[in-house]
Amino acid sequence: MKLEFGSCLGYRSTMKILGIDFTSRPSRRKPITCIDCILDDDALRTQSLEEWPNYDNFEAALAKPGPWIAGIDFPFGQARRFVETIGWPPSWAAYVRHAGQLGRTGFRAALDGYKENRIAGDKEHRRATDKAAGSISPQKLYGVPVGLMFFEGAPRLLASGVTIPHLHEGDPQRIAIEAYPGVLVRHFIGRRSYKNDTRKKQTTDQHEARLNLLQALREEAPRRYGFGIIAPDDLCDDPGADHLDALLCAVQAAWAWRQRDDRFGAPETVDRLEGWIADPHLSVSELPRRQLPFRPEVVMDHTGTISGKVVAND
């Protein structure tokens, strides 16, 4: 399916921006969602939206000639502690290639086996960027299976030959950055649930939360990201929020593009085995922990519900 939002031709300085809401098992019911935008001097403007029921469309999009930059919502890497402890190859490209060669069943077995004899609290590790963003471990196979999203997504990124800042040098005209909509959601609407894939659990309050989120984004994006957002309200009509999440991925990709001369917005200390989520609020993580004004201890689940808290540092 493809929806057109209107033409954005004629701007002086533009960049093609893609926002991709990923899934570990795409289907017609739960497709990969891609929003196509244009970033000009003043605003990020939506052009069209596509839903991809299989990985063929995703791979084809990655292969299209640039210039473009895509923000994609899945963990591009694993935690250094996990990679080194399990004994996988010591570079991003090598361990991603190794993970892909295991096959889906073998990958699951490797992650399950790793956890089997480890003590509670030391079974699944988070990257530095996960801790900063409040996202779950990229080893997670159940509930929100971001581990399987890594397994399906990262090898395809590697095979496509795109450039991934800090992780892989590929075609400089095709760039992929890791996005995480949860960072924006928490900032704009806090703990409110804004989506659910289960029809019986979809509510009018969630629809209102999506509208509030989009409106807050429009109002605050110029200050927070440095450009305006021009996007239709009907992005909020999708109860699973895949359409809206794709827009949030595009926002983070557009911001990263604006920061391309400054490590695409990542801190100097970015771990080149793990990668980094692109968002201005995560750059504060470059500071020593004792200097942070807060300590994030929150995690978002697949319904968009926040658990945990934000604790002030003394």
PDB file of C-alpha atoms in Angstrom:
ATOM      1  CA  MET A   1       0.000   0.000   0.000  1.00  0.00           C
ATOM      2  CA  LYS A   2       1.217   3.504  -0.803  1.00  0.00           C
ATOM      3  CA  LEU A   3      -0.341   6.785   0.317  1.00  0.00           C
ATOM      4  CA  GLU A   4       0.608  10.116  -1.268  1.00  0.00           C
ATOM      5  CA  PHE A   5       0.718  13.272   0.858  1.00  0.00           C
ATOM      6  CA  GLY A   6       1.641  15.817  -1.813  1.00  0.00           C
ATOM      7  CA  SER A   7       4.585  17.184  -3.757  1.00  0.00           C
ATOM      8  CA  CYS A   8       7.547  18.946  -2.183  1.00  0.00           C
ATOM      9  CA  LEU A   9       9.430  20.122  -5.253  1.00  0.00           C
ATOM     10  CA  GLY A  10      11.163  23.432  -5.720  1.00  0.00           C
ATOM     11  CA  TYR A  11      13.050  23.879  -2.444  1.00  0.00           C
ATOM     12  CA  ARG A  12      16.582  25.204  -2.540  1.00  0.00           C
ATOM     13  CA  SER A  13      18.412  22.658  -0.418  1.00  0.00           C
ATOM     14  CA  THR A  14      16.742  19.308   0.146  1.00  0.00           C
ATOM     15  CA  MET A  15      17.542  15.813   1.386  1.00  0.00           C
ATOM     16  CA  LYS A  16      15.471  12.676   1.018  1.00  0.00           C
ATOM     17  CA  ILE A  17      14.586  11.290   4.449  1.00  0.00           C
ATOM     18  CA  LEU A  18      13.095   7.860   5.119  1.00  0.00           C
ATOM     19  CA  GLY A  19      11.531   6.771   8.393  1.00  0.00           C
ATOM     20  CA  ILE A  20      11.108   3.006   8.699  1.00  0.00           C
ATOM     21  CA  ASP A  21       9.135   1.257  11.429  1.00  0.00           C
ATOM     22  CA  PHE A  22      10.561  -2.266  11.377  1.00  0.00           C
ATOM     23  CA  THR A  23       9.191  -5.644  12.441  1.00  0.00           C
ATOM     24  CA  SER A  24      10.835  -9.039  12.862  1.00  0.00           C
ATOM     25  CA  ARG A  25       8.120 -10.857  10.897  1.00  0.00           C
ATOM     26  CA  PRO A  26       6.398  -8.589   8.362  1.00  0.00           C
ATOM     27  CA  SER A  27       2.972  -9.524   7.044  1.00  0.00           C
ATOM     28  CA  ARG A  28      -0.104  -7.854   5.595  1.00  0.00           C
ATOM     29  CA  ARG A  29      -1.461  -7.486   9.121  1.00  0.00           C
ATOM     30  CA  LYS A  30       1.808  -6.107  10.526  1.00  0.00           C
ATOM     31  CA  PRO A  31       3.905  -4.715   7.661  1.00  0.00           C
ATOM     32  CA  ILE A  32       7.133  -2.758   7.714  1.00  0.00           C
ATOM     33  CA  THR A  33       6.095   0.888   7.379  1.00  0.00           C
ATOM     34  CA  CYS A  34       8.140   3.469   5.480  1.00  0.00           C
ATOM     35  CA  ILE A  35       7.411   7.180   5.309  1.00  0.00           C
ATOM     36  CA  ASP A  36       9.140   9.181   2.591  1.00  0.00           C
ATOM     37  CA  CYS A  37       9.948  12.795   3.469  1.00  0.00           C
ATOM     38  CA  ILE A  38      11.897  15.769   2.204  1.00  0.00           C
ATOM     39  CA  LEU A  39      14.030  17.907   4.509  1.00  0.00           C
ATOM     40  CA  ASP A  40      14.511  21.430   3.227  1.00  0.00           C
ATOM     41  CA  ASP A  41      15.993  24.498   4.879  1.00  0.00           C
ATOM     42  CA  ASP A  42      13.038  24.991   7.208  1.00  0.00           C
ATOM     43  CA  ALA A  43      10.988  21.828   7.590  1.00  0.00           C
ATOM     44  CA  LEU A  44      10.615  18.085   7.271  1.00  0.00           C
ATOM     45  CA  ARG A  45       7.710  17.463   4.897  1.00  0.00           C
ATOM     46  CA  THR A  46       5.984  14.115   4.405  1.00  0.00           C
ATOM     47  CA  GLN A  47       5.508  12.946   0.822  1.00  0.00           C
ATOM     48  CA  SER A  48       4.207   9.382   0.865  1.00  0.00           C
ATOM     49  CA  LEU A  49       3.831   6.295   3.021  1.00  0.00           C
ATOM     50  CA  GLU A  50       4.260   2.652   2.064  1.00  0.00           C
ATOM     51  CA  GLU A  51       3.516  -0.610   3.851  1.00  0.00           C
ATOM     52  CA  TRP A  52       5.730  -3.577   3.013  1.00  0.00           C
ATOM     53  CA  PRO A  53       4.381  -7.057   3.864  1.00  0.00           C
ATOM     54  CA  ASN A  54       7.764  -8.733   3.303  1.00  0.00           C
ATOM     55  CA  TYR A  55      11.485  -8.026   3.354  1.00  0.00           C
ATOM     56  CA  ASP A  56      11.783  -7.771  -0.433  1.00  0.00           C
ATOM     57  CA  ASN A  57      10.514  -4.185  -0.409  1.00  0.00           C
ATOM     58  CA  PHE A  58      12.821  -3.288   2.477  1.00  0.00           C
ATOM     59  CA  GLU A  59      15.850  -4.657   0.644  1.00  0.00           C
ATOM     60  CA  ALA A  60      14.807  -2.875  -2.549  1.00  0.00           C
ATOM     61  CA  ALA A  61      14.502   0.429  -0.688  1.00  0.00           C
ATOM     62  CA  LEU A  62      18.000   0.038   0.755  1.00  0.00           C
ATOM     63  CA  ALA A  63      19.343  -0.624  -2.746  1.00  0.00           C
ATOM     64  CA  LYS A  64      17.860   2.527  -4.305  1.00  0.00           C
ATOM     65  CA  PRO A  65      20.479   5.090  -5.328  1.00  0.00           C
ATOM     66  CA  GLY A  66      21.003   8.058  -3.017  1.00  0.00           C
ATOM     67  CA  PRO A  67      21.398  10.545  -1.712  1.00  0.00           C
ATOM     68  CA  TRP A  68      19.120   9.614   1.182  1.00  0.00           C
ATOM     69  CA  ILE A  69      19.271   8.901   4.893  1.00  0.00           C
ATOM     70  CA  ALA A  70      16.962   6.466   6.672  1.00  0.00           C
ATOM     71  CA  GLY A  71      16.073   6.218  10.343  1.00  0.00           C
ATOM     72  CA  ILE A  72      15.160   2.606  11.128  1.00  0.00           C
ATOM     73  CA  ASP A  73      13.585   1.405  14.360  1.00  0.00           C
ATOM     74  CA  PHE A  74      15.544  -1.660  15.438  1.00  0.00           C
ATOM     75  CA  PRO A  75      18.825  -2.178  17.322  1.00  0.00           C
ATOM     76  CA  PHE A  76      21.682  -2.156  14.826  1.00  0.00           C
ATOM     77  CA  GLY A  77      24.117  -3.728  17.280  1.00  0.00           C
ATOM     78  CA  GLN A  78      24.568  -5.808  20.408  1.00  0.00           C
ATOM     79  CA  ALA A  79      26.158  -4.823  23.710  1.00  0.00           C
ATOM     80  CA  ARG A  80      29.940  -5.061  23.838  1.00  0.00           C
ATOM     81  CA  ARG A  81      29.677  -7.164  27.001  1.00  0.00           C
ATOM     82  CA  PHE A  82      27.541  -9.728  25.188  1.00  0.00           C
ATOM     83  CA  VAL A  83      29.677  -9.854  22.025  1.00  0.00           C
ATOM     84  CA  GLU A  84      32.921 -10.266  23.933  1.00  0.00           C
ATOM     85  CA  THR A  85      31.570 -12.727  26.502  1.00  0.00           C
ATOM     86  CA  ILE A  86      29.885 -15.043  24.011  1.00  0.00           C
ATOM     87  CA  GLY A  87      32.997 -14.951  21.830  1.00  0.00           C
ATOM     88  CA  TRP A  88      31.581 -13.502  18.632  1.00  0.00           C
ATOM     89  CA  PRO A  89      33.949 -11.736  16.176  1.00  0.00           C
ATOM     90  CA  PRO A  90      35.271  -8.398  17.500  1.00  0.00           C
ATOM     91  CA  SER A  91      33.920  -6.067  14.802  1.00  0.00           C
ATOM     92  CA  TRP A  92      30.379  -5.026  13.923  1.00  0.00           C
ATOM     93  CA  ALA A  93      30.419  -6.347  10.358  1.00  0.00           C
ATOM     94  CA  ALA A  94      31.980  -9.641  11.423  1.00  0.00           C
ATOM     95  CA  TYR A  95      29.601 -10.403  14.284  1.00  0.00           C
ATOM     96  CA  VAL A  96      26.558  -9.342  12.265  1.00  0.00           C
ATOM     97  CA  ARG A  97      27.668 -11.674   9.477  1.00  0.00           C
ATOM     98  CA  HIS A  98      28.181 -14.435  12.051  1.00  0.00           C
ATOM     99  CA  ALA A  99      24.723 -13.876  13.563  1.00  0.00           C
ATOM    100  CA  GLY A 100      23.123 -14.078  10.133  1.00  0.00           C
ATOM    101  CA  GLN A 101      24.921 -17.323   9.332  1.00  0.00           C
ATOM    102  CA  LEU A 102      23.470 -18.937  12.463  1.00  0.00           C
ATOM    103  CA  GLY A 103      19.979 -18.820  10.970  1.00  0.00           C
ATOM    104  CA  ARG A 104      16.943 -17.731  12.950  1.00  0.00           C
ATOM    105  CA  THR A 105      16.748 -20.955  14.971  1.00  0.00           C
ATOM    106  CA  GLY A 106      20.477 -21.000  15.646  1.00  0.00           C
ATOM    107  CA  PHE A 107      20.470 -17.346  16.650  1.00  0.00           C
ATOM    108  CA  ARG A 108      17.673 -17.938  19.154  1.00  0.00           C
ATOM    109  CA  ALA A 109      19.500 -20.968  20.526  1.00  0.00           C
ATOM    110  CA  ALA A 110      22.714 -18.976  20.939  1.00  0.00           C
ATOM    111  CA  LEU A 111      20.979 -16.194  22.884  1.00  0.00           C
ATOM    112  CA  ASP A 112      18.954 -18.604  25.007  1.00  0.00           C
ATOM    113  CA  GLY A 113      22.053 -20.680  25.725  1.00  0.00           C
ATOM    114  CA  TYR A 114      24.001 -17.592  26.748  1.00  0.00           C
ATOM    115  CA  LYS A 115      21.405 -16.731  29.400  1.00  0.00           C
ATOM    116  CA  GLU A 116      20.906 -20.255  30.708  1.00  0.00           C
ATOM    117  CA  ASN A 117      23.564 -20.383  33.424  1.00  0.00           C
ATOM    118  CA  ARG A 118      23.960 -16.680  34.133  1.00  0.00           C
ATOM    119  CA  ILE A 119      22.655 -15.076  37.305  1.00  0.00           C
ATOM    120  CA  ALA A 120      19.556 -12.891  37.314  1.00  0.00           C
ATOM    121  CA  GLY A 121      20.383  -9.362  36.234  1.00  0.00           C
ATOM    122  CA  ASP A 122      23.297 -10.525  34.085  1.00  0.00           C
ATOM    123  CA  LYS A 123      21.452 -12.435  31.381  1.00  0.00           C
ATOM    124  CA  GLU A 124      20.656  -9.650  28.910  1.00  0.00           C
ATOM    125  CA  HIS A 125      22.937  -6.659  28.458  1.00  0.00           C
ATOM    126  CA  ARG A 126      22.124  -3.173  27.254  1.00  0.00           C
ATOM    127  CA  ARG A 127      24.350  -0.981  25.147  1.00  0.00           C
ATOM    128  CA  ALA A 128      25.389   2.468  26.317  1.00  0.00           C
ATOM    129  CA  THR A 129      22.806   3.968  23.964  1.00  0.00           C
ATOM    130  CA  ASP A 130      20.065   1.688  25.335  1.00  0.00           C
ATOM    131  CA  LYS A 131      20.795   2.901  28.850  1.00  0.00           C
ATOM    132  CA  ALA A 132      20.669   6.509  27.683  1.00  0.00           C
ATOM    133  CA  ALA A 133      17.450   5.996  25.708  1.00  0.00           C
ATOM    134  CA  GLY A 134      15.646   3.748  28.186  1.00  0.00           C
ATOM    135  CA  SER A 135      15.352   0.973  25.596  1.00  0.00           C
ATOM    136  CA  ILE A 136      15.515  -2.754  26.299  1.00  0.00           C
ATOM    137  CA  SER A 137      18.406  -5.123  25.624  1.00  0.00           C
ATOM    138  CA  PRO A 138      18.928  -6.035  21.957  1.00  0.00           C
ATOM    139  CA  GLN A 139      19.188  -9.655  23.145  1.00  0.00           C
ATOM    140  CA  LYS A 140      15.469  -9.695  24.029  1.00  0.00           C
ATOM    141  CA  LEU A 141      13.665 -12.506  22.197  1.00  0.00           C
ATOM    142  CA  TYR A 142      10.303 -12.472  23.956  1.00  0.00           C
ATOM    143  CA  GLY A 143       7.639  -9.848  24.554  1.00  0.00           C
ATOM    144  CA  VAL A 144       9.107  -7.191  22.294  1.00  0.00           C
ATOM    145  CA  PRO A 145      11.532  -9.371  20.273  1.00  0.00           C
ATOM    146  CA  VAL A 146      14.106  -6.724  19.420  1.00  0.00           C
ATOM    147  CA  GLY A 147      16.728  -9.473  19.279  1.00  0.00           C
ATOM    148  CA  LEU A 148      14.917 -10.955  16.292  1.00  0.00           C
ATOM    149  CA  MET A 149      14.594  -7.483  14.783  1.00  0.00           C
ATOM    150  CA  PHE A 150      18.383  -7.195  15.030  1.00  0.00           C
ATOM    151  CA  PHE A 151      18.767 -10.650  13.467  1.00  0.00           C
ATOM    152  CA  GLU A 152      16.511  -9.821  10.522  1.00  0.00           C
ATOM    153  CA  GLY A 153      17.594  -6.216  10.062  1.00  0.00           C
ATOM    154  CA  ALA A 154      21.323  -5.891  10.710  1.00  0.00           C
ATOM    155  CA  PRO A 155      22.499  -8.533   8.188  1.00  0.00           C
ATOM    156  CA  ARG A 156      20.309  -6.902   5.543  1.00  0.00           C
ATOM    157  CA  LEU A 157      21.874  -3.520   6.279  1.00  0.00           C
ATOM    158  CA  LEU A 158      25.336  -5.047   5.964  1.00  0.00           C
ATOM    159  CA  ALA A 159      24.468  -6.794   2.694  1.00  0.00           C
ATOM    160  CA  SER A 160      22.979  -3.613   1.225  1.00  0.00           C
ATOM    161  CA  GLY A 161      26.272  -1.735   1.393  1.00  0.00           C
ATOM    162  CA  VAL A 162      24.837   1.354   3.095  1.00  0.00           C
ATOM    163  CA  THR A 163      26.901   3.552   5.366  1.00  0.00           C
ATOM    164  CA  ILE A 164      26.058   3.220   9.058  1.00  0.00           C
ATOM    165  CA  PRO A 165      27.797   5.980  11.015  1.00  0.00           C
ATOM    166  CA  HIS A 166      30.218   4.588  13.632  1.00  0.00           C
ATOM    167  CA  LEU A 167      29.604   0.971  12.562  1.00  0.00           C
ATOM    168  CA  HIS A 168      30.190   0.452   8.848  1.00  0.00           C
ATOM    169  CA  GLU A 169      31.609   2.475   5.978  1.00  0.00           C
ATOM    170  CA  GLY A 170      29.633   1.839   2.813  1.00  0.00           C
ATOM    171  CA  ASP A 171      28.043   3.945   0.092  1.00  0.00           C
ATOM    172  CA  PRO A 172      28.181   7.545   1.387  1.00  0.00           C
ATOM    173  CA  GLN A 173      25.074   8.401  -0.643  1.00  0.00           C
ATOM    174  CA  ARG A 174      22.962   5.824   1.227  1.00  0.00           C
ATOM    175  CA  ILE A 175      22.999   6.231   4.998  1.00  0.00           C
ATOM    176  CA  ALA A 176      21.122   4.348   7.709  1.00  0.00           C
ATOM    177  CA  ILE A 177      20.920   5.470  11.323  1.00  0.00           C
ATOM    178  CA  GLU A 178      19.326   3.724  14.275  1.00  0.00           C
ATOM    179  CA  ALA A 179      16.113   5.395  15.394  1.00  0.00           C
ATOM    180  CA  TYR A 180      14.004   4.869  18.499  1.00  0.00           C
ATOM    181  CA  PRO A 181      10.611   6.627  18.648  1.00  0.00           C
ATOM    182  CA  GLY A 182      10.326   5.985  22.383  1.00  0.00           C
ATOM    183  CA  VAL A 183      12.733   8.838  23.079  1.00  0.00           C
ATOM    184  CA  LEU A 184      10.389  11.355  21.451  1.00  0.00           C
ATOM    185  CA  VAL A 185       7.247   9.793  22.874  1.00  0.00           C
ATOM    186  CA  ARG A 186       8.462  10.025  26.460  1.00  0.00           C
ATOM    187  CA  HIS A 187       9.518  13.619  25.961  1.00  0.00           C
ATOM    188  CA  PHE A 188       6.234  14.758  24.423  1.00  0.00           C
ATOM    189  CA  ILE A 189       3.494  12.722  26.144  1.00  0.00           C
ATOM    190  CA  GLY A 190       5.236  11.041  29.057  1.00  0.00           C
ATOM    191  CA  ARG A 191       3.731   7.759  30.258  1.00  0.00           C
ATOM    192  CA  ARG A 192       0.546   7.826  28.181  1.00  0.00           C
ATOM    193  CA  SER A 193      -0.197   4.709  26.132  1.00  0.00           C
ATOM    194  CA  TYR A 194      -0.569   5.706  22.487  1.00  0.00           C
ATOM    195  CA  LYS A 195      -0.814   2.426  20.563  1.00  0.00           C
ATOM    196  CA  ASN A 196      -1.748  -1.235  20.621  1.00  0.00           C
ATOM    197  CA  ASP A 197      -1.703  -3.908  17.929  1.00  0.00           C
ATOM    198  CA  THR A 198      -4.535  -5.846  19.591  1.00  0.00           C
ATOM    199  CA  ARG A 199      -7.914  -4.582  18.369  1.00  0.00           C
ATOM    200  CA  LYS A 200      -9.706  -5.178  21.688  1.00  0.00           C
ATOM    201  CA  LYS A 201      -7.149  -3.033  23.498  1.00  0.00           C
ATOM    202  CA  GLN A 202      -7.290  -0.064  21.127  1.00  0.00           C
ATOM    203  CA  THR A 203      -8.944   2.983  22.697  1.00  0.00           C
ATOM    204  CA  THR A 204     -10.041   6.506  21.868  1.00  0.00           C
ATOM    205  CA  ASP A 205      -7.643   7.719  24.560  1.00  0.00           C
ATOM    206  CA  GLN A 206      -4.761   6.223  22.598  1.00  0.00           C
ATOM    207  CA  HIS A 207      -5.952   7.991  19.447  1.00  0.00           C
ATOM    208  CA  GLU A 208      -6.082  11.262  21.348  1.00  0.00           C
ATOM    209  CA  ALA A 209      -2.583  10.588  22.677  1.00  0.00           C
ATOM    210  CA  ARG A 210      -1.307  10.118  19.117  1.00  0.00           C
ATOM    211  CA  LEU A 211      -2.876  13.411  18.047  1.00  0.00           C
ATOM    212  CA  ASN A 212      -1.392  15.144  21.093  1.00  0.00           C
ATOM    213  CA  LEU A 213       1.996  13.635  20.284  1.00  0.00           C
ATOM    214  CA  LEU A 214       1.931  14.864  16.691  1.00  0.00           C
ATOM    215  CA  GLN A 215       0.797  18.340  17.716  1.00  0.00           C
ATOM    216  CA  ALA A 216       3.488  18.588  20.397  1.00  0.00           C
ATOM    217  CA  LEU A 217       6.053  17.484  17.836  1.00  0.00           C
ATOM    218  CA  ARG A 218       4.938  20.205  15.425  1.00  0.00           C
ATOM    219  CA  GLU A 219       5.154  22.840  18.144  1.00  0.00           C
ATOM    220  CA  GLU A 220       8.489  21.825  19.658  1.00  0.00           C
ATOM    221  CA  ALA A 221      10.435  20.414  16.708  1.00  0.00           C
ATOM    222  CA  PRO A 222      11.894  23.794  15.627  1.00  0.00           C
ATOM    223  CA  ARG A 223      13.483  24.218  19.049  1.00  0.00           C
ATOM    224  CA  ARG A 224      14.318  20.570  19.730  1.00  0.00           C
ATOM    225  CA  TYR A 225      15.388  19.441  16.252  1.00  0.00           C
ATOM    226  CA  GLY A 226      15.998  22.665  14.351  1.00  0.00           C
ATOM    227  CA  PHE A 227      13.249  22.317  11.733  1.00  0.00           C
ATOM    228  CA  GLY A 228       9.470  22.292  11.483  1.00  0.00           C
ATOM    229  CA  ILE A 229       7.263  19.257  10.840  1.00  0.00           C
ATOM    230  CA  ILE A 230       4.649  19.287   8.091  1.00  0.00           C
ATOM    231  CA  ALA A 231       2.644  16.068   8.316  1.00  0.00           C
ATOM    232  CA  PRO A 232      -1.069  15.189   8.085  1.00  0.00           C
ATOM    233  CA  ASP A 233      -3.231  14.322  11.084  1.00  0.00           C
ATOM    234  CA  ASP A 234      -4.339  11.072   9.458  1.00  0.00           C
ATOM    235  CA  LEU A 235      -0.981   9.546  10.369  1.00  0.00           C
ATOM    236  CA  CYS A 236      -2.608   9.214  13.795  1.00  0.00           C
ATOM    237  CA  ASP A 237      -5.479   7.063  12.512  1.00  0.00           C
ATOM    238  CA  ASP A 238      -3.370   3.890  12.612  1.00  0.00           C
ATOM    239  CA  PRO A 239      -4.117   2.329  16.047  1.00  0.00           C
ATOM    240  CA  GLY A 240      -0.814   0.443  16.064  1.00  0.00           C
ATOM    241  CA  ALA A 241       0.959   3.799  15.512  1.00  0.00           C
ATOM    242  CA  ASP A 242       3.257   2.313  12.869  1.00  0.00           C
ATOM    243  CA  HIS A 243       2.588   5.316  10.623  1.00  0.00           C
ATOM    244  CA  LEU A 244       3.317   7.804  13.384  1.00  0.00           C
ATOM    245  CA  ASP A 245       6.362   5.871  14.591  1.00  0.00           C
ATOM    246  CA  ALA A 246       7.742   5.928  11.041  1.00  0.00           C
ATOM    247  CA  LEU A 247       7.449   9.724  11.095  1.00  0.00           C
ATOM    248  CA  LEU A 248       9.319   9.851  14.414  1.00  0.00           C
ATOM    249  CA  CYS A 249      12.079   7.736  12.862  1.00  0.00           C
ATOM    250  CA  ALA A 250      12.251  10.220   9.985  1.00  0.00           C
ATOM    251  CA  VAL A 251      12.551  13.111  12.440  1.00  0.00           C
ATOM    252  CA  GLN A 252      15.548  11.473  14.107  1.00  0.00           C
ATOM    253  CA  ALA A 253      17.127  10.722  10.721  1.00  0.00           C
ATOM    254  CA  ALA A 254      16.651  14.320   9.594  1.00  0.00           C
ATOM    255  CA  TRP A 255      18.243  15.600  12.802  1.00  0.00           C
ATOM    256  CA  ALA A 256      21.169  13.200  12.342  1.00  0.00           C
ATOM    257  CA  TRP A 257      21.650  14.475   8.790  1.00  0.00           C
ATOM    258  CA  ARG A 258      21.859  18.024  10.106  1.00  0.00           C
ATOM    259  CA  GLN A 259      24.561  16.787  12.526  1.00  0.00           C
ATOM    260  CA  ARG A 260      26.544  14.876   9.891  1.00  0.00           C
ATOM    261  CA  ASP A 261      29.653  16.993  10.446  1.00  0.00           C
ATOM    262  CA  ASP A 262      29.463  16.258  14.170  1.00  0.00           C
ATOM    263  CA  ARG A 263      29.363  12.433  14.218  1.00  0.00           C
ATOM    264  CA  PHE A 264      25.702  12.446  13.146  1.00  0.00           C
ATOM    265  CA  GLY A 265      24.872  13.611  16.659  1.00  0.00           C
ATOM    266  CA  ALA A 266      26.601  10.796  18.547  1.00  0.00           C
ATOM    267  CA  PRO A 267      28.977  11.516  21.442  1.00  0.00           C
ATOM    268  CA  GLU A 268      32.732  11.258  20.998  1.00  0.00           C
ATOM    269  CA  THR A 269      32.655   8.183  23.218  1.00  0.00           C
ATOM    270  CA  VAL A 270      30.340   6.183  20.922  1.00  0.00           C
ATOM    271  CA  ASP A 271      31.237   2.485  20.980  1.00  0.00           C
ATOM    272  CA  ARG A 272      31.918   1.327  17.426  1.00  0.00           C
ATOM    273  CA  LEU A 273      30.900  -2.201  18.315  1.00  0.00           C
ATOM    274  CA  GLU A 274      27.476  -1.128  19.635  1.00  0.00           C
ATOM    275  CA  GLY A 275      26.327   1.916  17.652  1.00  0.00           C
ATOM    276  CA  TRP A 276      24.148   4.830  18.744  1.00  0.00           C
ATOM    277  CA  ILE A 277      20.508   5.959  18.567  1.00  0.00           C
ATOM    278  CA  ALA A 278      20.162   9.351  16.875  1.00  0.00           C
ATOM    279  CA  ASP A 279      18.438  11.942  19.048  1.00  0.00           C
ATOM    280  CA  PRO A 280      19.591  15.251  20.548  1.00  0.00           C
ATOM    281  CA  HIS A 281      18.610  14.314  24.085  1.00  0.00           C
ATOM    282  CA  LEU A 282      20.921  11.295  24.052  1.00  0.00           C
ATOM    283  CA  SER A 283      24.024  13.372  23.414  1.00  0.00           C
ATOM    284  CA  VAL A 284      23.894  14.344  27.106  1.00  0.00           C
ATOM    285  CA  SER A 285      25.057  10.789  27.785  1.00  0.00           C
ATOM    286  CA  GLU A 286      28.548  11.884  26.797  1.00  0.00           C
ATOM    287  CA  LEU A 287      28.786  13.538  30.221  1.00  0.00           C
ATOM    288  CA  PRO A 288      29.987  11.524  33.195  1.00  0.00           C
ATOM    289  CA  ARG A 289      26.977   9.979  34.955  1.00  0.00           C
ATOM    290  CA  ARG A 290      27.418  12.110  38.078  1.00  0.00           C
ATOM    291  CA  GLN A 291      27.041  15.261  35.948  1.00  0.00           C
ATOM    292  CA  LEU A 292      23.717  14.244  34.425  1.00  0.00           C
ATOM    293  CA  PRO A 293      20.703  16.172  35.746  1.00  0.00           C
ATOM    294  CA  PHE A 294      18.704  12.927  35.735  1.00  0.00           C
ATOM    295  CA  ARG A 295      19.176   9.187  35.657  1.00  0.00           C
ATOM    296  CA  PRO A 296      16.871   7.437  33.156  1.00  0.00           C
ATOM    297  CA  GLU A 297      15.371   4.246  34.541  1.00  0.00           C
ATOM    298  CA  VAL A 298      12.452   3.836  32.180  1.00  0.00           C
ATOM    299  CA  VAL A 299      11.566   1.305  29.507  1.00  0.00           C
ATOM    300  CA  MET A 300       8.810   1.449  26.883  1.00  0.00           C
ATOM    301  CA  ASP A 301       6.959  -1.710  25.916  1.00  0.00           C
ATOM    302  CA  HIS A 302       5.263  -2.572  22.604  1.00  0.00           C
ATOM    303  CA  THR A 303       2.004  -0.904  23.656  1.00  0.00           C
ATOM    304  CA  GLY A 304       3.723   2.437  24.092  1.00  0.00           C
ATOM    305  CA  THR A 305       3.364   2.231  27.877  1.00  0.00           C
ATOM    306  CA  ILE A 306       6.233   3.495  30.009  1.00  0.00           C
ATOM    307  CA  SER A 307       7.472   1.627  33.051  1.00  0.00           C
ATOM    308  CA  GLY A 308      10.077   2.776  35.536  1.00  0.00           C
ATOM    309  CA  LYS A 309      11.004   6.304  36.514  1.00  0.00           C
ATOM    310  CA  VAL A 310      13.438   9.149  36.016  1.00  0.00           C
ATOM    311  CA  VAL A 311      15.547   9.747  39.104  1.00  0.00           C
ATOM    312  CA  ALA A 312      17.311  13.017  39.870  1.00  0.00           C
ATOM    313  CA  ASN A 313      21.017  12.740  40.593  1.00  0.00           C
ATOM    314  CA  ASP A 314      22.321  14.265  43.794  1.00  0.00           C
TER     315      ASP A 314
END
